Amino acid sequence: MRIKPALAAAAALLSLASVTACEDTGRKPGRDGAATPAQPGAPAPQPGPPSAGSTADAQKYLRRYASCENLATGGREDVRLRSSSVKTVGGPVREVGVCSDLRENGAIGIFLTPDMKEFQEAYHRQVMDKIAAGEPAYGLYSRVFVGKDFVAEPTSATTARALAKSGMRVLTCNPAFGVPEGHKKEKALADSCVLSDFVHTKDGADAGSPEPGSSQGGQPAQPANPGLPSAGSVSELRKLIASSVDCKRFSTDPETVAVRSIDYQPFIEGDPAGWGVGERGLCGQPGGAQRAHGLIWLDKVDDMAALQTRARAVQLKEIQENGGRPKATKSVLLLGGNVAIETNNAAARFGLYQQQFFRLECRPGFTTPEGYRSEKAVADGCTLTNFEPDGITP
């Protein structure tokens, strides 16, 4: 009886043929056993920022996330680039292209650069020059997306939000900008700039949601309204603000912290406890044999309501006495969640605003100008803002 071995061999041959046919045709069994076309795999994520050897290569990358048609390399004079902020950066840009964003009736500028660090530094200089020339909101609503060696700048906010989900990052150099909690934040190659996946718009509408799982500890991400910076001590605060404040010389000695200088006057006068401050430190050279230099006071706040109420009284008194203009050497009080900083250094304040510290503003009828941020203050009649009126300090 040799029938059973013969049947087994035939079954094996049929099974092998079936497997081979599946492999050759690229088809796989469907839900009911029928063959269905194999789906193409999603592009593998690229490690690090994307690179492009030409504007055509950049176009291919951008088309994975947005409409980018009718590519032209006519240079900076292309009418579709009329609103571009990148086309005026200059030197670091080697080649310029532009494609039509047909989906959003806009365009995307493409800029190749052989040195991304040089480009980011040049863009930072451009932003700061515009701010100094009287355009404080310049670059605040950046749509400058950077890769490894190319830059993309869409005219549409909707397209910008689509590109924010790519491997490119938004470059923002306006010191008033802060990355909301829950969004990706990375160090830029240019000091005082930041890379993020947050698209900042004037009305704040549909600015993009954080990616799932981007919050700490697996908890749901917080709304795109950042919490204020906090610290457990003035020593921790010193580390927190190291990128904005020169604090190589630091002391918590009460006599040193209580020093006064004709060039540097603190905002908090008298007993700090009466202001709700529990711990205080001082950055800079306090004086002595040499003149005081770079004094900035750091405060760990135990009672923020007491501090803001006292600060409001000081500000209203200044308004009555001299039109709200404090002495040029008097420090401005910047507030975090449970910390405060007193400084008359404008450059330091710009960096602190970027770290989401705010100034207390209690003038009657004050409204935060367009392009600046504000938060609710604890003290009645006041607001927290990163806007500074003219004449506040040098």
C-alpha atoms as a printed R data frame, in Angstrom:
    type eleno elety resid chain resno       x       y       z
1   ATOM     1    CA   MET     A     1   0.000   0.000   0.000
2   ATOM     2    CA   ARG     A     2   2.020   2.988  -1.258
3   ATOM     3    CA   ILE     A     3  -0.908   5.388  -1.796
4   ATOM     4    CA   LYS     A     4  -0.539   7.400   1.446
5   ATOM     5    CA   PRO     A     5   3.185   8.280   0.937
6   ATOM     6    CA   ALA     A     6   2.425   9.363  -2.615
7   ATOM     7    CA   LEU     A     7  -0.423  11.622  -1.464
8   ATOM     8    CA   ALA     A     8   1.796  13.183   1.220
9   ATOM     9    CA   ALA     A     9   4.510  13.944  -1.320
10  ATOM    10    CA   ALA     A    10   2.002  15.541  -3.680
11  ATOM    11    CA   ALA     A    11   0.588  17.684  -0.892
12  ATOM    12    CA   ALA     A    12   4.066  18.888   0.020
13  ATOM    13    CA   LEU     A    13   4.765  19.860  -3.594
14  ATOM    14    CA   LEU     A    14   1.488  21.779  -3.810
15  ATOM    15    CA   SER     A    15   2.255  23.622  -0.562
16  ATOM    16    CA   LEU     A    16   5.711  24.616  -1.791
17  ATOM    17    CA   ALA     A    17   4.298  25.836  -5.091
18  ATOM    18    CA   SER     A    18   1.713  27.910  -3.253
19  ATOM    19    CA   VAL     A    19   4.356  29.607  -1.061
20  ATOM    20    CA   THR     A    20   6.563  30.292  -4.082
21  ATOM    21    CA   ALA     A    21   3.647  31.832  -5.959
22  ATOM    22    CA   CYS     A    22   2.914  34.178  -3.037
23  ATOM    23    CA   GLU     A    23   6.517  35.280  -2.890
24  ATOM    24    CA   ASP     A    24   6.799  35.808  -6.646
25  ATOM    25    CA   THR     A    25   3.632  37.855  -7.057
26  ATOM    26    CA   GLY     A    26   4.060  39.999  -3.976
27  ATOM    27    CA   ARG     A    27   0.524  39.107  -2.886
28  ATOM    28    CA   LYS     A    28  -0.634  37.899   0.477
29  ATOM    29    CA   PRO     A    29  -3.757  36.111   1.695
30  ATOM    30    CA   GLY     A    30  -6.752  38.308   2.333
31  ATOM    31    CA   ARG     A    31  -9.265  38.099   5.148
32  ATOM    32    CA   ASP     A    32 -11.242  35.336   3.366
33  ATOM    33    CA   GLY     A    33  -8.239  33.534   1.945
34  ATOM    34    CA   ALA     A    34  -8.224  35.564  -1.270
35  ATOM    35    CA   ALA     A    35  -5.003  37.242  -2.321
36  ATOM    36    CA   THR     A    36  -4.768  41.042  -1.885
37  ATOM    37    CA   PRO     A    37  -2.082  43.390  -3.194
38  ATOM    38    CA   ALA     A    38   0.795  43.969  -0.734
39  ATOM    39    CA   GLN     A    39   0.846  47.548   0.556
40  ATOM    40    CA   PRO     A    40   4.041  49.569   0.036
41  ATOM    41    CA   GLY     A    41   5.937  50.132   3.264
42  ATOM    42    CA   ALA     A    42   6.091  53.606   4.839
43  ATOM    43    CA   PRO     A    43   9.419  55.420   4.407
44  ATOM    44    CA   ALA     A    44  11.849  54.530   7.128
45  ATOM    45    CA   PRO     A    45  12.430  57.464   9.504
46  ATOM    46    CA   GLN     A    46  15.693  59.255   8.836
47  ATOM    47    CA   PRO     A    47  18.122  59.603  11.717
48  ATOM    48    CA   GLY     A    48  18.706  63.290  12.350
49  ATOM    49    CA   PRO     A    49  17.650  66.175  10.106
50  ATOM    50    CA   PRO     A    50  17.048  65.438   6.396
51  ATOM    51    CA   SER     A    51  19.667  66.250   3.775
52  ATOM    52    CA   ALA     A    52  19.324  67.271   0.129
53  ATOM    53    CA   GLY     A    53  22.030  67.572  -2.501
54  ATOM    54    CA   SER     A    54  19.902  69.779  -4.761
55  ATOM    55    CA   THR     A    55  16.651  71.711  -4.804
56  ATOM    56    CA   ALA     A    56  15.136  68.758  -6.686
57  ATOM    57    CA   ASP     A    57  16.130  66.421  -3.845
58  ATOM    58    CA   ALA     A    58  14.603  68.849  -1.348
59  ATOM    59    CA   GLN     A    59  11.413  68.957  -3.412
60  ATOM    60    CA   LYS     A    60  11.157  65.146  -3.277
61  ATOM    61    CA   TYR     A    61  11.418  65.250   0.494
62  ATOM    62    CA   LEU     A    62   8.877  68.049   0.900
63  ATOM    63    CA   ARG     A    63   6.346  66.297  -1.341
64  ATOM    64    CA   ARG     A    64   6.100  63.511   1.217
65  ATOM    65    CA   TYR     A    65   4.337  66.028   3.497
66  ATOM    66    CA   ALA     A    66   3.000  68.844   1.314
67  ATOM    67    CA   SER     A    67   2.251  70.000  -2.223
68  ATOM    68    CA   CYS     A    68   5.434  71.214  -3.942
69  ATOM    69    CA   GLU     A    69   4.986  71.485  -7.714
70  ATOM    70    CA   ASN     A    70   6.451  73.474 -10.614
71  ATOM    71    CA   LEU     A    71   9.928  73.760  -9.119
72  ATOM    72    CA   ALA     A    72  11.972  76.677 -10.456
73  ATOM    73    CA   THR     A    73  15.491  77.802  -9.596
74  ATOM    74    CA   GLY     A    74  15.283  81.346 -10.900
75  ATOM    75    CA   GLY     A    75  16.725  82.775  -7.709
76  ATOM    76    CA   ARG     A    76  15.522  85.289  -5.155
77  ATOM    77    CA   GLU     A    77  13.565  87.368  -7.680
78  ATOM    78    CA   ASP     A    78  10.837  84.755  -8.181
79  ATOM    79    CA   VAL     A    79   7.565  86.517  -7.388
80  ATOM    80    CA   ARG     A    80   6.478  83.563  -5.267
81  ATOM    81    CA   LEU     A    81   9.228  84.479  -2.789
82  ATOM    82    CA   ARG     A    82   8.025  88.047  -2.248
83  ATOM    83    CA   SER     A    83   7.182  87.401   1.440
84  ATOM    84    CA   SER     A    84  10.247  85.273   2.204
85  ATOM    85    CA   SER     A    85  12.457  86.234   5.129
86  ATOM    86    CA   VAL     A    86  15.159  83.742   4.144
87  ATOM    87    CA   LYS     A    87  15.902  85.171   0.683
88  ATOM    88    CA   THR     A    88  17.526  88.231   2.304
89  ATOM    89    CA   VAL     A    89  19.863  86.242   4.564
90  ATOM    90    CA   GLY     A    90  22.568  86.310   1.901
91  ATOM    91    CA   GLY     A    91  25.980  84.622   2.043
92  ATOM    92    CA   PRO     A    92  25.246  81.192   3.541
93  ATOM    93    CA   VAL     A    93  22.549  80.466   0.912
94  ATOM    94    CA   ARG     A    94  24.150  78.703  -2.084
95  ATOM    95    CA   GLU     A    95  21.110  77.928  -4.230
96  ATOM    96    CA   VAL     A    96  17.497  79.138  -4.200
97  ATOM    97    CA   GLY     A    97  14.428  77.357  -5.524
98  ATOM    98    CA   VAL     A    98  10.679  77.734  -5.168
99  ATOM    99    CA   CYS     A    99   7.765  75.393  -5.774
100 ATOM   100    CA   SER     A   100   4.022  76.007  -5.888
101 ATOM   101    CA   ASP     A   101   1.922  74.780  -2.984
102 ATOM   102    CA   LEU     A   102  -1.179  74.053  -5.085
103 ATOM   103    CA   ARG     A   103  -3.069  72.491  -2.210
104 ATOM   104    CA   GLU     A   104  -2.972  75.708  -0.138
105 ATOM   105    CA   ASN     A   105  -2.642  78.202  -3.014
106 ATOM   106    CA   GLY     A   106   0.805  79.249  -1.794
107 ATOM   107    CA   ALA     A   107   4.470  78.475  -2.299
108 ATOM   108    CA   ILE     A   108   7.479  76.945  -0.552
109 ATOM   109    CA   GLY     A   109  10.902  78.545  -0.790
110 ATOM   110    CA   ILE     A   110  13.847  76.111  -0.868
111 ATOM   111    CA   PHE     A   111  17.323  77.296   0.115
112 ATOM   112    CA   LEU     A   112  20.471  75.171   0.035
113 ATOM   113    CA   THR     A   113  23.336  76.006   2.382
114 ATOM   114    CA   PRO     A   114  26.767  74.370   2.685
115 ATOM   115    CA   ASP     A   115  27.065  75.551   6.305
116 ATOM   116    CA   MET     A   116  23.910  75.312   8.413
117 ATOM   117    CA   LYS     A   117  25.563  76.903  11.458
118 ATOM   118    CA   GLU     A   118  26.599  79.925   9.407
119 ATOM   119    CA   PHE     A   119  23.062  80.174   7.998
120 ATOM   120    CA   GLN     A   120  21.420  80.070  11.435
121 ATOM   121    CA   GLU     A   121  23.819  82.694  12.795
122 ATOM   122    CA   ALA     A   122  23.154  84.955   9.786
123 ATOM   123    CA   TYR     A   123  19.397  84.537  10.206
124 ATOM   124    CA   HIS     A   124  19.739  85.355  13.922
125 ATOM   125    CA   ARG     A   125  21.609  88.572  13.073
126 ATOM   126    CA   GLN     A   126  18.881  89.508  10.610
127 ATOM   127    CA   VAL     A   127  16.170  88.996  13.248
128 ATOM   128    CA   MET     A   128  18.010  91.036  15.873
129 ATOM   129    CA   ASP     A   129  18.721  93.845  13.385
130 ATOM   130    CA   LYS     A   130  15.017  94.025  12.497
131 ATOM   131    CA   ILE     A   131  14.024  94.110  16.176
132 ATOM   132    CA   ALA     A   132  16.545  96.876  16.854
133 ATOM   133    CA   ALA     A   133  15.151  98.804  13.877
134 ATOM   134    CA   GLY     A   134  11.676  98.884  15.406
135 ATOM   135    CA   GLU     A   135  10.094  95.562  14.369
136 ATOM   136    CA   PRO     A   136   9.801  93.739  17.734
137 ATOM   137    CA   ALA     A   137   7.649  90.904  16.318
138 ATOM   138    CA   TYR     A   138  10.004  90.090  13.414
139 ATOM   139    CA   GLY     A   139  10.639  86.337  13.288
140 ATOM   140    CA   LEU     A   140   8.186  85.634  16.111
141 ATOM   141    CA   TYR     A   141   5.891  83.691  13.752
142 ATOM   142    CA   SER     A   142   8.685  81.876  11.981
143 ATOM   143    CA   ARG     A   143   8.036  79.370   9.204
144 ATOM   144    CA   VAL     A   144  11.744  78.800   8.603
145 ATOM   145    CA   PHE     A   145  12.179  75.000   8.590
146 ATOM   146    CA   VAL     A   146  15.754  73.716   8.696
147 ATOM   147    CA   GLY     A   147  17.213  70.368   7.736
148 ATOM   148    CA   LYS     A   148  20.869  69.365   7.635
149 ATOM   149    CA   ASP     A   149  21.834  71.394   4.572
150 ATOM   150    CA   PHE     A   150  18.633  72.955   3.256
151 ATOM   151    CA   VAL     A   151  15.888  75.284   4.449
152 ATOM   152    CA   ALA     A   152  12.198  75.369   3.519
153 ATOM   153    CA   GLU     A   153   9.869  78.323   4.076
154 ATOM   154    CA   PRO     A   154   6.165  77.766   3.258
155 ATOM   155    CA   THR     A   155   3.759  80.674   2.889
156 ATOM   156    CA   SER     A   156   0.844  78.658   4.309
157 ATOM   157    CA   ALA     A   157   0.414  78.001   8.030
158 ATOM   158    CA   THR     A   158  -1.404  74.761   7.171
159 ATOM   159    CA   THR     A   159   1.569  73.570   5.145
160 ATOM   160    CA   ALA     A   160   3.900  74.648   7.936
161 ATOM   161    CA   ARG     A   161   1.980  72.458  10.386
162 ATOM   162    CA   ALA     A   162   2.323  69.536   7.962
163 ATOM   163    CA   LEU     A   163   6.098  70.064   7.698
164 ATOM   164    CA   ALA     A   164   6.308  70.239  11.499
165 ATOM   165    CA   LYS     A   165   5.553  66.505  11.466
166 ATOM   166    CA   SER     A   166   8.589  65.831   9.272
167 ATOM   167    CA   GLY     A   167  12.226  65.596  10.301
168 ATOM   168    CA   MET     A   168  12.662  69.349   9.796
169 ATOM   169    CA   ARG     A   169  12.400  71.847  12.657
170 ATOM   170    CA   VAL     A   170  11.180  75.435  12.915
171 ATOM   171    CA   LEU     A   171  14.036  77.873  13.548
172 ATOM   172    CA   THR     A   172  12.966  80.796  15.774
173 ATOM   173    CA   CYS     A   173  15.363  83.524  16.908
174 ATOM   174    CA   ASN     A   174  13.008  86.177  18.300
175 ATOM   175    CA   PRO     A   175  13.808  86.293  22.052
176 ATOM   176    CA   ALA     A   176  10.126  86.769  22.927
177 ATOM   177    CA   PHE     A   177   9.288  83.277  21.657
178 ATOM   178    CA   GLY     A   178   8.856  80.287  23.947
179 ATOM   179    CA   VAL     A   179   8.170  76.672  22.985
180 ATOM   180    CA   PRO     A   180   4.915  75.499  24.592
181 ATOM   181    CA   GLU     A   181   5.031  72.520  26.911
182 ATOM   182    CA   GLY     A   182   4.481  69.209  25.157
183 ATOM   183    CA   HIS     A   183   6.217  70.236  21.928
184 ATOM   184    CA   LYS     A   184   9.668  69.177  20.817
185 ATOM   185    CA   LYS     A   185  12.397  71.677  21.650
186 ATOM   186    CA   GLU     A   186  15.982  71.317  20.452
187 ATOM   187    CA   LYS     A   187  19.121  73.427  20.645
188 ATOM   188    CA   ALA     A   188  19.833  75.436  17.518
189 ATOM   189    CA   LEU     A   189  23.306  75.868  16.027
190 ATOM   190    CA   ALA     A   190  23.034  79.626  16.634
191 ATOM   191    CA   ASP     A   191  23.039  80.921  20.204
192 ATOM   192    CA   SER     A   192  19.756  82.472  21.376
193 ATOM   193    CA   CYS     A   193  17.748  80.567  18.742
194 ATOM   194    CA   VAL     A   194  15.629  77.466  19.220
195 ATOM   195    CA   LEU     A   195  14.416  74.569  17.066
196 ATOM   196    CA   SER     A   196  10.939  73.138  17.618
197 ATOM   197    CA   ASP     A   197   7.952  71.432  16.026
198 ATOM   198    CA   PHE     A   198   5.657  74.288  17.093
199 ATOM   199    CA   VAL     A   199   4.175  76.579  14.425
200 ATOM   200    CA   HIS     A   200   3.409  79.929  16.072
201 ATOM   201    CA   THR     A   201   0.565  81.889  14.468
202 ATOM   202    CA   LYS     A   202  -0.731  85.377  15.271
203 ATOM   203    CA   ASP     A   203  -4.178  84.173  16.281
204 ATOM   204    CA   GLY     A   204  -2.892  81.007  17.920
205 ATOM   205    CA   ALA     A   205  -5.532  78.991  16.062
206 ATOM   206    CA   ASP     A   206  -4.789  75.350  15.311
207 ATOM   207    CA   ALA     A   207  -1.112  75.798  16.107
208 ATOM   208    CA   GLY     A   208  -0.651  72.051  16.100
209 ATOM   209    CA   SER     A   209  -0.977  69.486  18.851
210 ATOM   210    CA   PRO     A   210   1.934  67.761  20.564
211 ATOM   211    CA   GLU     A   211   2.637  64.258  19.354
212 ATOM   212    CA   PRO     A   212   1.154  61.452  21.465
213 ATOM   213    CA   GLY     A   213   3.443  60.383  24.261
214 ATOM   214    CA   SER     A   214   5.490  63.577  24.189
215 ATOM   215    CA   SER     A   215   4.622  64.498  27.770
216 ATOM   216    CA   GLN     A   216   6.581  63.449  30.798
217 ATOM   217    CA   GLY     A   217   5.864  60.263  32.690
218 ATOM   218    CA   GLY     A   218   3.261  59.041  30.219
219 ATOM   219    CA   GLN     A   219   0.758  61.646  31.382
220 ATOM   220    CA   PRO     A   220  -1.369  63.483  28.817
221 ATOM   221    CA   ALA     A   221   0.384  66.501  27.322
222 ATOM   222    CA   GLN     A   222  -0.639  69.836  28.769
223 ATOM   223    CA   PRO     A   223  -2.428  72.467  26.647
224 ATOM   224    CA   ALA     A   224  -0.215  74.665  24.476
225 ATOM   225    CA   ASN     A   225   0.012  77.258  27.245
226 ATOM   226    CA   PRO     A   226   3.369  76.743  28.930
227 ATOM   227    CA   GLY     A   227   3.816  76.653  32.691
228 ATOM   228    CA   LEU     A   228   6.185  79.233  34.104
229 ATOM   229    CA   PRO     A   229   9.732  78.112  34.988
230 ATOM   230    CA   SER     A   230  10.295  77.049  38.582
231 ATOM   231    CA   ALA     A   231  13.169  75.897  40.782
232 ATOM   232    CA   GLY     A   232  13.639  74.364  44.226
233 ATOM   233    CA   SER     A   233  16.342  76.839  45.262
234 ATOM   234    CA   VAL     A   234  18.307  79.822  43.984
235 ATOM   235    CA   SER     A   235  21.146  77.414  43.154
236 ATOM   236    CA   GLU     A   236  18.793  75.478  40.895
237 ATOM   237    CA   LEU     A   237  17.558  78.776  39.446
238 ATOM   238    CA   ARG     A   238  21.153  79.744  38.673
239 ATOM   239    CA   LYS     A   239  21.543  76.564  36.579
240 ATOM   240    CA   LEU     A   240  18.156  77.072  34.920
241 ATOM   241    CA   ILE     A   241  19.038  80.521  33.565
242 ATOM   242    CA   ALA     A   242  22.683  79.808  32.706
243 ATOM   243    CA   SER     A   243  22.029  80.338  28.984
244 ATOM   244    CA   SER     A   244  20.635  83.849  29.603
245 ATOM   245    CA   VAL     A   245  22.494  85.199  32.641
246 ATOM   246    CA   ASP     A   246  26.244  85.390  33.278
247 ATOM   247    CA   CYS     A   247  26.419  83.970  36.793
248 ATOM   248    CA   LYS     A   248  29.938  82.595  37.064
249 ATOM   249    CA   ARG     A   249  30.345  84.603  40.271
250 ATOM   250    CA   PHE     A   250  27.518  83.696  42.631
251 ATOM   251    CA   SER     A   251  26.822  84.172  46.326
252 ATOM   252    CA   THR     A   252  24.011  83.552  48.793
253 ATOM   253    CA   ASP     A   253  25.812  85.280  51.650
254 ATOM   254    CA   PRO     A   254  23.255  87.748  53.123
255 ATOM   255    CA   GLU     A   255  25.774  90.614  53.386
256 ATOM   256    CA   THR     A   256  26.903  90.117  49.792
257 ATOM   257    CA   VAL     A   257  23.351  89.838  48.496
258 ATOM   258    CA   ALA     A   258  22.426  93.059  50.323
259 ATOM   259    CA   VAL     A   259  25.098  95.070  48.468
260 ATOM   260    CA   ARG     A   260  23.989  98.190  46.576
261 ATOM   261    CA   SER     A   261  25.677  99.902  43.641
262 ATOM   262    CA   ILE     A   262  25.133 103.164  41.780
263 ATOM   263    CA   ASP     A   263  25.092 101.131  38.551
264 ATOM   264    CA   TYR     A   264  22.948  98.200  39.713
265 ATOM   265    CA   GLN     A   265  19.957  98.670  41.980
266 ATOM   266    CA   PRO     A   266  17.669  95.749  42.929
267 ATOM   267    CA   PHE     A   267  13.933  95.840  42.536
268 ATOM   268    CA   ILE     A   268  13.334  94.379  46.006
269 ATOM   269    CA   GLU     A   269  14.250  96.782  48.789
270 ATOM   270    CA   GLY     A   270  14.233  96.079  52.533
271 ATOM   271    CA   ASP     A   271  13.467  92.735  54.163
272 ATOM   272    CA   PRO     A   272  12.970  90.092  51.414
273 ATOM   273    CA   ALA     A   273  10.595  88.138  53.678
274 ATOM   274    CA   GLY     A   274   8.185  91.064  53.527
275 ATOM   275    CA   TRP     A   275   8.061  90.566  49.758
276 ATOM   276    CA   GLY     A   276   7.331  86.839  50.071
277 ATOM   277    CA   VAL     A   277  10.929  85.896  49.175
278 ATOM   278    CA   GLY     A   278  12.458  83.028  51.160
279 ATOM   279    CA   GLU     A   279  15.917  82.681  49.577
280 ATOM   280    CA   ARG     A   280  18.050  85.166  47.662
281 ATOM   281    CA   GLY     A   281  21.284  85.032  45.682
282 ATOM   282    CA   LEU     A   282  23.479  87.447  43.736
283 ATOM   283    CA   CYS     A   283  25.276  87.032  40.407
284 ATOM   284    CA   GLY     A   284  28.190  89.266  39.419
285 ATOM   285    CA   GLN     A   285  31.048  91.209  40.973
286 ATOM   286    CA   PRO     A   286  29.672  92.932  44.099
287 ATOM   287    CA   GLY     A   287  32.389  95.597  44.238
288 ATOM   288    CA   GLY     A   288  34.961  96.399  46.905
289 ATOM   289    CA   ALA     A   289  38.400  97.082  45.481
290 ATOM   290    CA   GLN     A   290  36.813  97.201  42.026
291 ATOM   291    CA   ARG     A   291  33.548  98.732  40.893
292 ATOM   292    CA   ALA     A   292  30.505  96.432  40.969
293 ATOM   293    CA   HIS     A   293  29.838  94.684  37.676
294 ATOM   294    CA   GLY     A   294  26.980  92.600  36.249
295 ATOM   295    CA   LEU     A   295  24.798  92.429  39.368
296 ATOM   296    CA   ILE     A   296  21.648  90.323  39.011
297 ATOM   297    CA   TRP     A   297  19.550  89.125  41.954
298 ATOM   298    CA   LEU     A   298  17.916  85.679  42.041
299 ATOM   299    CA   ASP     A   299  14.904  85.012  44.273
300 ATOM   300    CA   LYS     A   300  13.162  81.839  45.450
301 ATOM   301    CA   VAL     A   301   9.594  83.007  46.099
302 ATOM   302    CA   ASP     A   302   7.539  81.478  48.916
303 ATOM   303    CA   ASP     A   303   4.511  83.758  48.491
304 ATOM   304    CA   MET     A   304   3.962  84.904  44.895
305 ATOM   305    CA   ALA     A   305   0.804  86.813  45.813
306 ATOM   306    CA   ALA     A   306   2.738  88.895  48.349
307 ATOM   307    CA   LEU     A   307   5.526  89.588  45.856
308 ATOM   308    CA   GLN     A   308   3.196  90.652  43.050
309 ATOM   309    CA   THR     A   309   1.060  92.806  45.364
310 ATOM   310    CA   ARG     A   310   4.156  94.615  46.649
311 ATOM   311    CA   ALA     A   311   5.540  94.992  43.115
312 ATOM   312    CA   ARG     A   312   2.216  96.422  41.918
313 ATOM   313    CA   ALA     A   313   2.348  99.086  44.637
314 ATOM   314    CA   VAL     A   314   5.891 100.048  43.582
315 ATOM   315    CA   GLN     A   315   4.881 100.326  39.920
316 ATOM   316    CA   LEU     A   316   1.786 102.416  40.623
317 ATOM   317    CA   LYS     A   317   3.869 104.740  42.805
318 ATOM   318    CA   GLU     A   318   6.360 105.194  39.965
319 ATOM   319    CA   ILE     A   319   3.509 106.062  37.616
320 ATOM   320    CA   GLN     A   320   2.322 108.800  39.989
321 ATOM   321    CA   GLU     A   321   5.769 110.224  40.658
322 ATOM   322    CA   ASN     A   322   7.551 110.119  37.301
323 ATOM   323    CA   GLY     A   323   5.216 108.799  34.631
324 ATOM   324    CA   GLY     A   324   6.095 105.154  35.189
325 ATOM   325    CA   ARG     A   325   9.759 105.516  34.240
326 ATOM   326    CA   PRO     A   326  12.003 103.895  36.869
327 ATOM   327    CA   LYS     A   327  15.605 104.914  37.371
328 ATOM   328    CA   ALA     A   328  17.839 103.731  34.556
329 ATOM   329    CA   THR     A   329  19.930 101.593  36.904
330 ATOM   330    CA   LYS     A   330  16.996 100.024  38.731
331 ATOM   331    CA   SER     A   331  16.391  96.341  38.002
332 ATOM   332    CA   VAL     A   332  13.299  95.019  36.265
333 ATOM   333    CA   LEU     A   333  11.498  92.211  38.088
334 ATOM   334    CA   LEU     A   334  10.909  89.106  35.961
335 ATOM   335    CA   LEU     A   335   8.731  86.315  37.342
336 ATOM   336    CA   GLY     A   336   8.542  82.564  36.925
337 ATOM   337    CA   GLY     A   337   6.312  80.082  38.720
338 ATOM   338    CA   ASN     A   338   8.003  80.277  42.121
339 ATOM   339    CA   VAL     A   339  11.112  82.285  41.288
340 ATOM   340    CA   ALA     A   340  12.029  85.854  40.331
341 ATOM   341    CA   ILE     A   341  15.004  87.632  38.758
342 ATOM   342    CA   GLU     A   342  15.980  91.283  39.153
343 ATOM   343    CA   THR     A   343  18.141  92.713  36.383
344 ATOM   344    CA   ASN     A   344  18.714  95.947  34.462
345 ATOM   345    CA   ASN     A   345  20.537  94.047  31.702
346 ATOM   346    CA   ALA     A   346  18.372  94.176  28.555
347 ATOM   347    CA   ALA     A   347  20.246  91.317  26.840
348 ATOM   348    CA   ALA     A   348  19.721  89.056  29.846
349 ATOM   349    CA   ARG     A   349  16.017  89.895  29.879
350 ATOM   350    CA   PHE     A   350  15.623  88.987  26.219
351 ATOM   351    CA   GLY     A   351  17.047  85.548  26.961
352 ATOM   352    CA   LEU     A   352  14.835  85.165  30.030
353 ATOM   353    CA   TYR     A   353  11.726  86.065  28.038
354 ATOM   354    CA   GLN     A   354  12.621  83.253  25.664
355 ATOM   355    CA   GLN     A   355  12.790  80.947  28.690
356 ATOM   356    CA   GLN     A   356   9.219  82.030  29.486
357 ATOM   357    CA   PHE     A   357   9.869  84.441  32.329
358 ATOM   358    CA   PHE     A   358   7.488  87.411  32.379
359 ATOM   359    CA   ARG     A   359   7.403  91.002  33.581
360 ATOM   360    CA   LEU     A   360   4.589  92.189  35.859
361 ATOM   361    CA   GLU     A   361   2.578  95.004  34.244
362 ATOM   362    CA   CYS     A   362  -0.012  96.831  36.373
363 ATOM   363    CA   ARG     A   363  -0.600 100.105  34.512
364 ATOM   364    CA   PRO     A   364  -4.347 100.837  34.229
365 ATOM   365    CA   GLY     A   365  -5.724 100.101  30.779
366 ATOM   366    CA   PHE     A   366  -2.650  98.151  29.640
367 ATOM   367    CA   THR     A   367  -3.178  95.646  26.820
368 ATOM   368    CA   THR     A   368  -0.434  93.345  25.581
369 ATOM   369    CA   PRO     A   369   0.447  94.426  22.014
370 ATOM   370    CA   GLU     A   370  -0.018  92.012  19.128
371 ATOM   371    CA   GLY     A   371   2.943  89.682  18.725
372 ATOM   372    CA   TYR     A   372   3.728  89.444  22.441
373 ATOM   373    CA   ARG     A   373   2.641  86.920  25.019
374 ATOM   374    CA   SER     A   374   0.817  87.385  28.285
375 ATOM   375    CA   GLU     A   375  -0.233  85.286  31.265
376 ATOM   376    CA   LYS     A   376  -2.683  85.899  34.068
377 ATOM   377    CA   ALA     A   377  -1.082  87.511  37.130
378 ATOM   378    CA   VAL     A   378  -1.932  86.719  40.736
379 ATOM   379    CA   ALA     A   379  -2.243  90.406  41.671
380 ATOM   380    CA   ASP     A   380  -5.555  92.014  40.711
381 ATOM   381    CA   GLY     A   381  -5.380  94.486  37.843
382 ATOM   382    CA   CYS     A   382  -2.033  93.144  36.598
383 ATOM   383    CA   THR     A   383  -0.840  90.870  33.831
384 ATOM   384    CA   LEU     A   384   2.381  89.016  33.094
385 ATOM   385    CA   THR     A   385   3.910  89.915  29.735
386 ATOM   386    CA   ASN     A   386   7.118  89.729  27.709
387 ATOM   387    CA   PHE     A   387   6.478  93.213  26.305
388 ATOM   388    CA   GLU     A   388   8.645  96.114  27.510
389 ATOM   389    CA   PRO     A   389   7.533  99.713  26.917
390 ATOM   390    CA   ASP     A   390  10.063 102.272  25.740
391 ATOM   391    CA   GLY     A   391  12.225 103.760  28.448
392 ATOM   392    CA   ILE     A   392  11.888 100.909  30.944
393 ATOM   393    CA   THR     A   393  15.706 100.565  31.202
394 ATOM   394    CA   PRO     A   394  18.660 100.877  28.807
